[in-house]
mmCIF file of C-alpha atoms in Angstrom:
data_model
loop_
_atom_site.group_PDB
_atom_site.id
_atom_site.type_symbol
_atom_site.label_atom_id
_atom_site.label_comp_id
_atom_site.label_asym_id
_atom_site.label_seq_id
_atom_site.Cartn_x
_atom_site.Cartn_y
_atom_site.Cartn_z
ATOM 1 C CA UNK A 812 -16.669 -27.569 -10.772
ATOM 2 C CA UNK A 813 -17.659 -27.034 -7.181
ATOM 3 C CA UNK A 814 -14.779 -29.133 -5.939
ATOM 4 C CA UNK A 815 -12.256 -27.291 -8.135
ATOM 5 C CA UNK A 816 -13.378 -23.928 -6.746
ATOM 6 C CA UNK A 817 -13.195 -25.339 -3.233
ATOM 7 C CA UNK A 818 -9.633 -26.537 -3.754
ATOM 8 C CA UNK A 819 -8.583 -23.204 -5.271
ATOM 9 C CA UNK A 820 -10.187 -21.405 -2.360
ATOM 10 C CA UNK A 821 -8.411 -23.665 0.128
ATOM 11 C CA UNK A 822 -5.071 -23.076 -1.543
ATOM 12 C CA UNK A 823 -5.495 -19.298 -1.655
ATOM 13 C CA UNK A 824 -6.668 -19.075 1.941
ATOM 14 C CA UNK A 825 -3.843 -21.296 3.146
ATOM 15 C CA UNK A 826 -1.233 -19.346 1.211
ATOM 16 C CA UNK A 827 -2.694 -16.069 2.430
ATOM 17 C CA UNK A 828 -2.655 -17.185 6.046
ATOM 18 C CA UNK A 829 0.920 -18.436 5.691
ATOM 19 C CA UNK A 830 1.998 -15.108 4.191
ATOM 20 C CA UNK A 831 0.201 -13.127 6.866
ATOM 21 C CA UNK A 832 1.875 -15.165 9.615
ATOM 22 C CA UNK A 833 5.283 -14.836 7.927
ATOM 23 C CA UNK A 834 4.801 -11.078 7.644
ATOM 24 C CA UNK A 835 3.977 -10.782 11.331
ATOM 25 C CA UNK A 836 6.841 -13.103 12.204
ATOM 26 C CA UNK A 837 9.147 -10.766 10.295
ATOM 27 C CA UNK A 838 7.647 -7.886 12.232
ATOM 28 C CA UNK A 839 8.845 -9.588 15.420
ATOM 29 C CA UNK A 840 12.151 -11.012 14.198
ATOM 30 C CA UNK A 841 13.727 -8.327 11.997
ATOM 31 C CA UNK A 842 16.262 -6.051 13.687
ATOM 32 C CA UNK A 843 15.141 -2.472 13.040
ATOM 33 C CA UNK A 844 12.091 -0.441 12.131
ATOM 34 C CA UNK A 845 12.901 0.077 8.443
ATOM 35 C CA UNK A 846 13.415 -3.623 7.774
ATOM 36 C CA UNK A 847 10.228 -4.392 9.696
ATOM 37 C CA UNK A 848 8.342 -2.174 7.272
ATOM 38 C CA UNK A 849 9.169 -4.616 4.471
ATOM 39 C CA UNK A 850 7.726 -7.490 6.491
ATOM 40 C CA UNK A 851 4.570 -5.491 7.141
ATOM 41 C CA UNK A 852 4.449 -4.938 3.371
ATOM 42 C CA UNK A 853 3.924 -8.669 2.807
ATOM 43 C CA UNK A 854 0.902 -8.632 5.110
ATOM 44 C CA UNK A 855 -0.508 -5.540 3.432
ATOM 45 C CA UNK A 856 -0.146 -6.661 -0.172
ATOM 46 C CA UNK A 857 0.110 -10.328 -1.058
ATOM 47 C CA UNK A 858 -1.304 -11.669 2.206
ATOM 48 C CA UNK A 859 -4.445 -9.568 1.933
ATOM 49 C CA UNK A 860 -4.840 -10.322 -1.775
ATOM 50 C CA UNK A 861 -4.549 -14.083 -1.266
ATOM 51 C CA UNK A 862 -7.002 -14.260 1.661
ATOM 52 C CA UNK A 863 -9.536 -12.140 -0.224
ATOM 53 C CA UNK A 864 -9.053 -14.256 -3.343
ATOM 54 C CA UNK A 865 -9.789 -17.346 -1.308
ATOM 55 C CA UNK A 866 -12.979 -15.771 0.028
ATOM 56 C CA UNK A 867 -13.921 -14.629 -3.478
ATOM 57 C CA UNK A 868 -13.709 -18.223 -4.771
ATOM 58 C CA UNK A 869 -16.237 -19.163 -2.102
ATOM 59 C CA UNK A 870 -18.590 -16.318 -2.926
ATOM 60 C CA UNK A 871 -18.611 -16.820 -6.698
ATOM 61 C CA UNK A 872 -19.650 -14.088 -9.116
ATOM 62 C CA UNK A 873 -21.819 -12.000 -6.821
ATOM 63 C CA UNK A 874 -21.826 -8.542 -5.286
ATOM 64 C CA UNK A 875 -19.856 -10.002 -2.371
ATOM 65 C CA UNK A 876 -16.887 -10.572 -4.689
ATOM 66 C CA UNK A 877 -17.158 -6.987 -5.894
ATOM 67 C CA UNK A 878 -16.986 -5.802 -2.288
ATOM 68 C CA UNK A 879 -13.946 -8.002 -1.643
ATOM 69 C CA UNK A 880 -12.285 -6.491 -4.717
ATOM 70 C CA UNK A 881 -13.031 -3.003 -3.429
ATOM 71 C CA UNK A 882 -11.478 -3.828 -0.045
ATOM 72 C CA UNK A 883 -8.305 -5.113 -1.733
ATOM 73 C CA UNK A 884 -8.224 -2.015 -3.943
ATOM 74 C CA UNK A 885 -8.559 0.328 -0.952
ATOM 75 C CA UNK A 886 -5.843 -1.488 0.963
ATOM 76 C CA UNK A 887 -3.535 -1.452 -2.074
ATOM 77 C CA UNK A 888 -4.081 2.279 -2.594
ATOM 78 C CA UNK A 889 -3.749 3.337 1.031
ATOM 79 C CA UNK A 890 -1.000 1.095 2.405
ATOM 80 C CA UNK A 891 1.938 2.597 0.438
ATOM 81 C CA UNK A 892 0.897 6.125 1.420
ATOM 82 C CA UNK A 893 0.704 5.162 5.093
ATOM 83 C CA UNK A 894 4.025 3.308 4.930
ATOM 84 C CA UNK A 895 5.731 6.227 3.203
ATOM 85 C CA UNK A 896 4.350 8.733 5.733
ATOM 86 C CA UNK A 897 5.558 6.534 8.572
ATOM 87 C CA UNK A 898 9.031 6.071 7.039
ATOM 88 C CA UNK A 899 9.382 9.805 6.482
ATOM 89 C CA UNK A 900 8.257 10.593 10.020
ATOM 90 C CA UNK A 901 10.748 8.068 11.399
ATOM 91 C CA UNK A 902 13.534 9.610 9.310
ATOM 92 C CA UNK A 903 12.603 13.122 10.427
ATOM 93 C CA UNK A 904 12.315 11.888 14.003
ATOM 94 C CA UNK A 905 15.958 10.840 13.903
ATOM 95 C CA UNK A 906 15.615 7.079 13.682
ATOM 96 C CA UNK A 907 18.703 5.886 11.844
ATOM 97 C CA UNK A 908 18.333 3.051 9.319
ATOM 98 C CA UNK A 909 20.503 0.045 10.023
ATOM 99 C CA UNK A 910 22.633 -0.450 6.911
ATOM 100 C CA UNK A 911 25.490 -2.598 5.696
ATOM 101 C CA UNK A 912 28.089 -1.808 3.054
ATOM 102 C CA UNK A 913 29.970 1.357 2.268
ATOM 103 C CA UNK A 914 27.823 3.042 -0.381
ATOM 104 C CA UNK A 915 25.134 4.563 1.808
ATOM 105 C CA UNK A 916 23.778 7.916 0.840
ATOM 106 C CA UNK A 917 23.473 10.040 3.956
ATOM 107 C CA UNK A 918 19.886 11.157 4.163
ATOM 108 C CA UNK A 919 19.345 14.685 5.356
ATOM 109 C CA UNK A 920 16.852 17.304 4.426
ATOM 110 C CA UNK A 921 19.564 19.865 3.636
ATOM 111 C CA UNK A 922 21.431 17.768 1.121
ATOM 112 C CA UNK A 923 20.267 18.703 -2.347
ATOM 113 C CA UNK A 924 23.006 17.486 -4.679
ATOM 114 C CA UNK A 925 22.239 14.164 -6.312
ATOM 115 C CA UNK A 926 24.806 11.625 -5.257
ATOM 116 C CA UNK A 927 25.711 10.041 -8.541
ATOM 117 C CA UNK B 28 -16.023 18.993 -16.876
ATOM 118 C CA UNK B 29 -15.012 15.635 -18.340
ATOM 119 C CA UNK B 30 -13.376 14.760 -15.053
ATOM 120 C CA UNK B 31 -16.454 15.770 -13.064
ATOM 121 C CA UNK B 32 -18.677 13.609 -15.294
ATOM 122 C CA UNK B 33 -16.391 10.591 -15.043
ATOM 123 C CA UNK B 34 -16.087 11.067 -11.283
ATOM 124 C CA UNK B 35 -19.867 11.113 -11.040
ATOM 125 C CA UNK B 36 -20.070 7.968 -13.154
ATOM 126 C CA UNK B 37 -17.533 6.143 -11.015
ATOM 127 C CA UNK B 38 -19.320 7.187 -7.825
ATOM 128 C CA UNK B 39 -22.681 6.075 -9.216
ATOM 129 C CA UNK B 40 -21.274 2.655 -10.126
ATOM 130 C CA UNK B 41 -19.684 2.443 -6.667
ATOM 131 C CA UNK B 42 -23.041 3.230 -5.036
ATOM 132 C CA UNK B 43 -24.910 0.650 -7.098
ATOM 133 C CA UNK B 44 -22.353 -2.088 -6.499
ATOM 134 C CA UNK B 45 -22.054 -1.470 -2.768
ATOM 135 C CA UNK B 46 -25.768 -1.155 -2.063
ATOM 136 C CA UNK B 47 -27.148 -3.750 -4.460
ATOM 137 C CA UNK B 48 -30.692 -2.410 -4.050
ATOM 138 C CA UNK B 49 -32.666 -0.974 -6.953
ATOM 139 C CA UNK B 50 -35.594 0.631 -5.137
ATOM 140 C CA UNK B 51 -36.701 4.080 -6.162
ATOM 141 C CA UNK B 52 -35.996 5.695 -2.789
ATOM 142 C CA UNK B 53 -32.462 4.335 -2.549
ATOM 143 C CA UNK B 54 -31.695 5.276 -6.156
ATOM 144 C CA UNK B 55 -32.853 8.828 -5.449
ATOM 145 C CA UNK B 56 -30.671 8.991 -2.361
ATOM 146 C CA UNK B 57 -27.761 7.669 -4.418
ATOM 147 C CA UNK B 58 -28.205 10.311 -7.112
ATOM 148 C CA UNK B 59 -28.377 12.996 -4.408
ATOM 149 C CA UNK B 60 -25.185 11.811 -2.681
ATOM 150 C CA UNK B 61 -23.280 11.503 -5.950
ATOM 151 C CA UNK B 62 -24.313 15.021 -6.943
ATOM 152 C CA UNK B 63 -23.346 16.376 -3.533
ATOM 153 C CA UNK B 64 -19.965 14.640 -3.577
ATOM 154 C CA UNK B 65 -19.103 15.901 -7.056
ATOM 155 C CA UNK B 66 -20.195 19.403 -6.049
ATOM 156 C CA UNK B 67 -18.021 19.389 -2.916
ATOM 157 C CA UNK B 68 -15.066 17.932 -4.838
ATOM 158 C CA UNK B 69 -15.403 20.661 -7.470
ATOM 159 C CA UNK B 70 -15.500 23.324 -4.784
ATOM 160 C CA UNK B 71 -12.355 21.836 -3.244
ATOM 161 C CA UNK B 72 -10.778 22.035 -6.697
ATOM 162 C CA UNK B 73 -9.520 18.449 -6.651
ATOM 163 C CA UNK B 74 -11.333 17.233 -9.773
ATOM 164 C CA UNK B 75 -8.528 17.388 -12.311
ATOM 165 C CA UNK B 76 -6.109 15.122 -14.150
ATOM 166 C CA UNK B 77 -4.278 14.393 -10.868
ATOM 167 C CA UNK B 78 -7.238 13.611 -8.647
ATOM 168 C CA UNK B 79 -8.962 11.569 -11.313
ATOM 169 C CA UNK B 80 -6.431 10.409 -13.918
ATOM 170 C CA UNK B 81 -8.668 9.098 -16.688
ATOM 171 C CA UNK B 82 -6.120 10.004 -19.369
ATOM 172 C CA UNK B 83 -4.008 6.987 -18.377
ATOM 173 C CA UNK B 84 -6.633 4.651 -19.823
ATOM 174 C CA UNK B 85 -5.753 1.077 -20.643
ATOM 175 C CA UNK B 86 -2.064 1.547 -20.039
ATOM 176 C CA UNK B 87 -2.902 1.792 -16.311
ATOM 177 C CA UNK B 88 -4.583 -1.624 -16.418
ATOM 178 C CA UNK B 89 -1.637 -3.363 -18.059
ATOM 179 C CA UNK B 90 0.696 -1.586 -15.620
ATOM 180 C CA UNK B 91 -1.378 -2.848 -12.673
ATOM 181 C CA UNK B 92 -1.142 -6.424 -13.960
ATOM 182 C CA UNK B 93 2.633 -6.121 -14.278
ATOM 183 C CA UNK B 94 2.833 -4.552 -10.817
ATOM 184 C CA UNK B 95 0.820 -7.399 -9.270
ATOM 185 C CA UNK B 96 3.316 -9.864 -10.750
ATOM 186 C CA UNK B 97 6.204 -7.860 -9.278
ATOM 187 C CA UNK B 98 4.492 -7.720 -5.870
ATOM 188 C CA UNK B 99 4.077 -11.492 -5.866
ATOM 189 C CA UNK B 100 7.711 -12.009 -6.850
ATOM 190 C CA UNK B 101 9.231 -9.706 -4.257
ATOM 191 C CA UNK B 102 6.837 -10.804 -1.508
ATOM 192 C CA UNK B 103 8.078 -14.333 -2.077
ATOM 193 C CA UNK B 104 11.694 -13.109 -1.813
ATOM 194 C CA UNK B 105 11.098 -11.201 1.433
ATOM 195 C CA UNK B 106 9.142 -14.124 2.899
ATOM 196 C CA UNK B 107 12.096 -16.399 2.096
ATOM 197 C CA UNK B 108 14.424 -14.024 3.942
ATOM 198 C CA UNK B 109 12.199 -13.915 7.017
ATOM 199 C CA UNK B 110 11.744 -17.668 7.437
ATOM 200 C CA UNK B 111 15.451 -18.503 7.277
ATOM 201 C CA UNK B 112 17.107 -18.986 10.615
ATOM 202 C CA UNK B 113 19.926 -16.467 10.133
ATOM 203 C CA UNK B 114 17.903 -13.929 8.062
ATOM 204 C CA UNK B 115 20.338 -12.872 5.287
ATOM 205 C CA UNK B 116 19.394 -9.201 5.133
ATOM 206 C CA UNK B 117 21.614 -6.458 3.719
ATOM 207 C CA UNK B 118 19.642 -3.236 4.199
ATOM 208 C CA UNK B 119 20.829 -0.177 2.328
ATOM 209 C CA UNK B 120 19.689 3.356 1.572
ATOM 210 C CA UNK B 121 20.273 4.671 -1.936
ATOM 211 C CA UNK B 122 18.977 7.098 -4.529
ATOM 212 C CA UNK B 123 17.322 6.332 -7.844
ATOM 213 C CA UNK B 124 16.422 8.783 -10.565
ATOM 214 C CA UNK B 125 12.771 9.243 -11.486
ATOM 215 C CA UNK B 126 12.533 10.145 -15.165
ATOM 216 C CA UNK B 127 8.858 11.143 -15.082
ATOM 217 C CA UNK B 128 8.221 14.792 -15.852
ATOM 218 C CA UNK B 129 4.923 15.212 -14.032
ATOM 219 C CA UNK B 130 4.321 15.017 -10.292
ATOM 220 C CA UNK B 131 1.637 12.423 -10.943
ATOM 221 C CA UNK B 132 4.221 10.156 -12.583
ATOM 222 C CA UNK B 133 6.583 10.667 -9.669
ATOM 223 C CA UNK B 134 3.900 9.763 -7.169
ATOM 224 C CA UNK B 135 2.918 6.638 -9.102
ATOM 225 C CA UNK B 136 6.552 5.552 -9.244
ATOM 226 C CA UNK B 137 7.196 6.209 -5.536
ATOM 227 C CA UNK B 138 4.015 4.410 -4.503
ATOM 228 C CA UNK B 139 4.831 1.445 -6.740
ATOM 229 C CA UNK B 140 8.243 1.175 -5.073
ATOM 230 C CA UNK B 141 6.651 1.244 -1.629
ATOM 231 C CA UNK B 142 3.952 -1.219 -2.637
ATOM 232 C CA UNK B 143 6.451 -3.903 -3.638
ATOM 233 C CA UNK B 144 7.724 -5.547 -0.442
ATOM 234 C CA UNK B 145 11.469 -5.183 -0.006
ATOM 235 C CA UNK B 146 11.711 -1.559 -1.065
ATOM 236 C CA UNK B 147 10.290 1.564 0.607
ATOM 237 C CA UNK B 148 10.497 5.147 -0.622
ATOM 238 C CA UNK B 149 11.812 7.375 2.144
ATOM 239 C CA UNK B 150 11.999 10.718 0.398
ATOM 240 C CA UNK B 151 10.961 12.297 -2.913
ATOM 241 C CA UNK B 152 12.724 15.424 -4.078
ATOM 242 C CA UNK B 153 13.890 17.002 -7.322
ATOM 243 C CA UNK B 154 13.381 13.958 -9.472
ATOM 244 C CA UNK B 155 15.339 11.682 -7.153
ATOM 245 C CA UNK B 156 13.901 9.109 -4.802
ATOM 246 C CA UNK B 157 15.648 7.963 -1.635
ATOM 247 C CA UNK B 158 14.855 4.290 -1.222
ATOM 248 C CA UNK B 159 15.424 1.785 1.567
ATOM 249 C CA UNK B 160 15.900 -1.794 0.355
ATOM 250 C CA UNK B 161 16.081 -4.896 2.507
ATOM 251 C CA UNK B 162 18.685 -6.781 0.495
ATOM 252 C CA UNK B 163 20.882 -6.629 -2.555
ATOM 253 C CA UNK B 164 18.450 -8.401 -4.853
ATOM 254 C CA UNK B 165 15.673 -5.892 -4.213
ATOM 255 C CA UNK B 166 18.124 -3.042 -4.705
ATOM 256 C CA UNK B 167 19.406 -4.334 -8.036
ATOM 257 C CA UNK B 168 15.877 -4.986 -9.226
ATOM 258 C CA UNK B 169 15.158 -1.307 -8.754
ATOM 259 C CA UNK B 170 18.449 0.072 -10.019
ATOM 260 C CA UNK B 171 18.117 -1.529 -13.442
ATOM 261 C CA UNK B 172 15.309 0.969 -14.058
ATOM 262 C CA UNK B 173 12.672 -1.389 -15.441
ATOM 263 C CA UNK B 174 9.900 -0.084 -13.201
ATOM 264 C CA UNK B 175 10.940 3.517 -13.896
ATOM 265 C CA UNK B 176 10.631 2.957 -17.655
ATOM 266 C CA UNK B 177 7.240 1.312 -17.302
ATOM 267 C CA UNK B 178 5.855 4.107 -15.112
ATOM 268 C CA UNK B 179 7.139 6.726 -17.547
ATOM 269 C CA UNK B 180 5.485 4.875 -20.384
ATOM 270 C CA UNK B 181 2.257 4.485 -18.432
ATOM 271 C CA UNK B 182 2.127 8.173 -17.544
ATOM 272 C CA UNK B 183 2.113 8.827 -21.280
ATOM 273 C CA UNK B 184 5.415 10.648 -21.270
ATOM 274 C CA UNK B 185 7.517 9.228 -24.032
ATOM 275 C CA UNK B 186 10.364 11.355 -22.762
ATOM 276 C CA UNK B 187 13.876 11.479 -24.167
ATOM 277 C CA UNK B 188 14.796 8.289 -22.356
ATOM 278 C CA UNK B 189 16.033 6.706 -25.574
ATOM 279 C CA UNK B 190 18.416 9.589 -26.182
ATOM 280 C CA UNK B 191 19.753 9.675 -22.655
ATOM 281 C CA UNK C 906 -11.987 -24.189 6.872
ATOM 282 C CA UNK C 907 -12.901 -20.590 7.595
ATOM 283 C CA UNK C 908 -12.243 -21.328 11.256
ATOM 284 C CA UNK C 909 -8.722 -22.467 10.375
ATOM 285 C CA UNK C 910 -8.129 -19.304 8.356
ATOM 286 C CA UNK C 911 -9.413 -17.189 11.244
ATOM 287 C CA UNK C 912 -7.057 -19.026 13.603
ATOM 288 C CA UNK C 913 -4.133 -18.271 11.278
ATOM 289 C CA UNK C 914 -5.007 -14.604 11.169
ATOM 290 C CA UNK C 915 -5.349 -14.581 14.961
ATOM 291 C CA UNK C 916 -1.843 -16.027 15.315
ATOM 292 C CA UNK C 917 -0.509 -13.275 13.053
ATOM 293 C CA UNK C 918 -2.401 -10.695 15.125
ATOM 294 C CA UNK C 919 -0.794 -12.009 18.290
ATOM 295 C CA UNK C 920 2.653 -11.637 16.704
ATOM 296 C CA UNK C 921 1.904 -8.080 15.570
ATOM 297 C CA UNK C 922 0.657 -7.263 19.068
ATOM 298 C CA UNK C 923 3.923 -8.621 20.495
ATOM 299 C CA UNK C 924 5.828 -6.124 18.387
ATOM 300 C CA UNK C 925 3.497 -3.328 19.428
ATOM 301 C CA UNK C 926 4.205 -4.128 23.079
ATOM 302 C CA UNK C 927 7.962 -4.562 22.645
ATOM 303 C CA UNK C 928 8.466 -1.262 20.842
ATOM 304 C CA UNK C 929 11.223 -0.028 21.138
ATOM 305 C CA UNK C 930 10.479 3.222 19.281
ATOM 306 C CA UNK C 931 7.073 4.819 18.807
ATOM 307 C CA UNK C 932 7.341 4.196 15.049
ATOM 308 C CA UNK C 933 7.642 0.459 15.637
ATOM 309 C CA UNK C 934 4.423 0.611 17.580
ATOM 310 C CA UNK C 935 2.610 2.581 14.876
ATOM 311 C CA UNK C 936 3.822 0.100 12.266
ATOM 312 C CA UNK C 937 2.661 -2.848 14.354
ATOM 313 C CA UNK C 938 -0.737 -1.275 14.981
ATOM 314 C CA UNK C 939 -1.126 -0.513 11.272
ATOM 315 C CA UNK C 940 -0.361 -4.155 10.469
ATOM 316 C CA UNK C 941 -2.741 -5.244 13.220
ATOM 317 C CA UNK C 942 -5.534 -3.177 11.643
ATOM 318 C CA UNK C 943 -4.961 -4.789 8.250
ATOM 319 C CA UNK C 944 -5.236 -8.170 9.946
ATOM 320 C CA UNK C 945 -8.423 -7.019 11.663
ATOM 321 C CA UNK C 946 -9.921 -6.278 8.236
ATOM 322 C CA UNK C 947 -9.083 -9.826 7.158
ATOM 323 C CA UNK C 948 -10.527 -11.260 10.367
ATOM 324 C CA UNK C 949 -13.797 -9.366 9.973
ATOM 325 C CA UNK C 950 -14.105 -10.554 6.360
ATOM 326 C CA UNK C 951 -13.447 -14.172 7.333
ATOM 327 C CA UNK C 952 -15.875 -13.862 10.226
ATOM 328 C CA UNK C 953 -18.514 -12.628 7.815
ATOM 329 C CA UNK C 954 -18.088 -15.813 5.770
ATOM 330 C CA UNK C 955 -17.893 -17.971 8.891
ATOM 331 C CA UNK C 956 -21.282 -16.799 10.114
ATOM 332 C CA UNK C 957 -22.626 -16.452 6.541
ATOM 333 C CA UNK C 958 -23.469 -12.810 6.965
ATOM 334 C CA UNK C 959 -21.800 -10.900 4.120
ATOM 335 C CA UNK C 960 -22.906 -7.571 5.622
ATOM 336 C CA UNK C 961 -19.676 -7.697 7.596
ATOM 337 C CA UNK C 962 -17.825 -6.755 4.407
ATOM 338 C CA UNK C 963 -19.289 -3.246 4.618
ATOM 339 C CA UNK C 964 -17.658 -2.926 8.029
ATOM 340 C CA UNK C 965 -14.391 -4.065 6.416
ATOM 341 C CA UNK C 966 -14.614 -1.278 3.845
ATOM 342 C CA UNK C 967 -15.179 1.358 6.512
ATOM 343 C CA UNK C 968 -12.421 -0.136 8.653
ATOM 344 C CA UNK C 969 -9.932 -0.014 5.765
ATOM 345 C CA UNK C 970 -10.559 3.713 5.334
ATOM 346 C CA UNK C 971 -10.457 4.469 9.077
ATOM 347 C CA UNK C 972 -7.209 2.518 9.352
ATOM 348 C CA UNK C 973 -5.593 4.715 6.710
ATOM 349 C CA UNK C 974 -6.829 7.990 8.192
ATOM 350 C CA UNK C 975 -5.803 7.048 11.733
ATOM 351 C CA UNK C 976 -2.288 5.997 10.686
ATOM 352 C CA UNK C 977 -1.784 9.256 8.790
ATOM 353 C CA UNK C 978 -3.167 11.288 11.699
ATOM 354 C CA UNK C 979 -0.985 9.627 14.339
ATOM 355 C CA UNK C 980 2.081 9.898 12.083
ATOM 356 C CA UNK C 981 1.426 13.606 11.523
ATOM 357 C CA UNK C 982 0.913 14.076 15.241
ATOM 358 C CA UNK C 983 4.242 12.454 16.096
ATOM 359 C CA UNK C 984 6.071 14.245 13.279
ATOM 360 C CA UNK C 985 4.792 17.766 13.961
ATOM 361 C CA UNK C 986 4.175 17.519 17.709
ATOM 362 C CA UNK C 987 0.534 18.358 17.062
ATOM 363 C CA UNK C 988 -2.064 18.439 14.334
ATOM 364 C CA UNK C 989 -1.083 21.867 13.003
ATOM 365 C CA UNK C 990 1.203 22.598 10.047
ATOM 366 C CA UNK C 991 4.818 21.472 10.165
ATOM 367 C CA UNK C 992 7.155 23.691 12.198
ATOM 368 C CA UNK C 993 9.268 25.546 9.649
ATOM 369 C CA UNK C 994 12.149 27.193 11.502
ATOM 370 C CA UNK C 995 13.850 24.205 13.060
ATOM 371 C CA UNK C 996 15.751 22.085 10.586
ATOM 372 C CA UNK C 997 16.454 18.587 11.828
ATOM 373 C CA UNK C 998 20.161 17.937 12.116
ATOM 374 C CA UNK C 999 22.054 14.901 10.941
ATOM 375 C CA UNK C 1000 19.902 11.854 11.245
#
C-alpha cells in the first residue's frame, strides 16, 4: 500500500512539475500577452492541482491534506478573477490582441450591438 | 438569515480544520472571530444568494467535477501547443452568448471560461461574452455551447433553451 | 524526491522571471509576476514537506490570498492611473 501511494505521489509530482515548466516555457515562448495568459493558465490550474495532489498522497488523510485542498481551492477561485482583470486592463490600456483569420470581432467599449 | 447561519457554519468548519486544536481557549477565540466576521459581513450587506450561493447545492459539485475534467483536457491541449517547435497557434477574439438570466450565472460562466486554459474572457456585457482563444480547437469547444448549457442548468435556470 | 520537485519549480520560476524581465509591456510583467507568485506557493508547500514542517502550509494559504489581492491592486492601479474610481469622462478609442 505504501509503495502504491509513493508511486502515485511520484507520478503526480512529476506531472505537476512538467506542467509547471511547460506553462512557464509558454510564458517565454508565446508571441503576445494574450496568448501568454493561456500558458500561465496551465501553471495556475492543472500544474498546481497535480503538485498538491502529489503532496497530498504523501501526507495521507490528515489535516495537512485538508490544508492542501484549501490552497488549491483558493488558487482555483482567485486565478480566473485575476486573469480576467488583467486581460480587461490590457484591453483598456490599448494592447491589441494578435489574431489570425478574418472573423475577428473588433473589441471596443462603445460597440453594443451583438455581432451575430 | 439562512445565509448568515450557513456562512457561520462554513467559517467554523474552516477554523477547526485550519487550527486543528480543540482547547477551550482556542475554541472560544474561534467562536468570537466567526461571530465577528458574520457580523461585519452582514453590515457590509454581502451575505445573500450571490455572496454565499447555497441554493446551488449538489449540482455545483457535479459541475465542478465536470469542470475539472475540462481543465485537464484543455491544459493538455495547450501544453501540446507550447512544446511543439513551430507552435501552431491561431489566436482569435470572438463573442459567445451567455444564456444565464442571473448575474451569478454569468459570472460562473465567465470564470469557468477563464479557468480552462486556452480561453480567456475579456469582456462581459449584455449577455454576451468576448472571449480570446488560443487556437481553433479551443474556440470550437466553446462555440458548441456545452459549457453554457451546463452552467445554465447548474444555476437552476431551466430557461427556454429548448425552445430557442 | 521533494528536492527534485523543488528543482523543477525553481526552473519554472526562472523562466517566469525571464519573462518578467523581458517585458515588453507592463501587462506582460504583471502576468509573469502573478505566475511567479503561484510558483512561490508551490515552492513553499514543497519546502514544508522537504523539511517536514507542515506549518509552512499556513504561509501558503496567506500567500495565495496576498497574491490575489496584490494582482488586483496593481491591475487597478495601472488601469485607472491610481487607486481611486475609474475615470468616467474619457472613453478609450479604438483598441
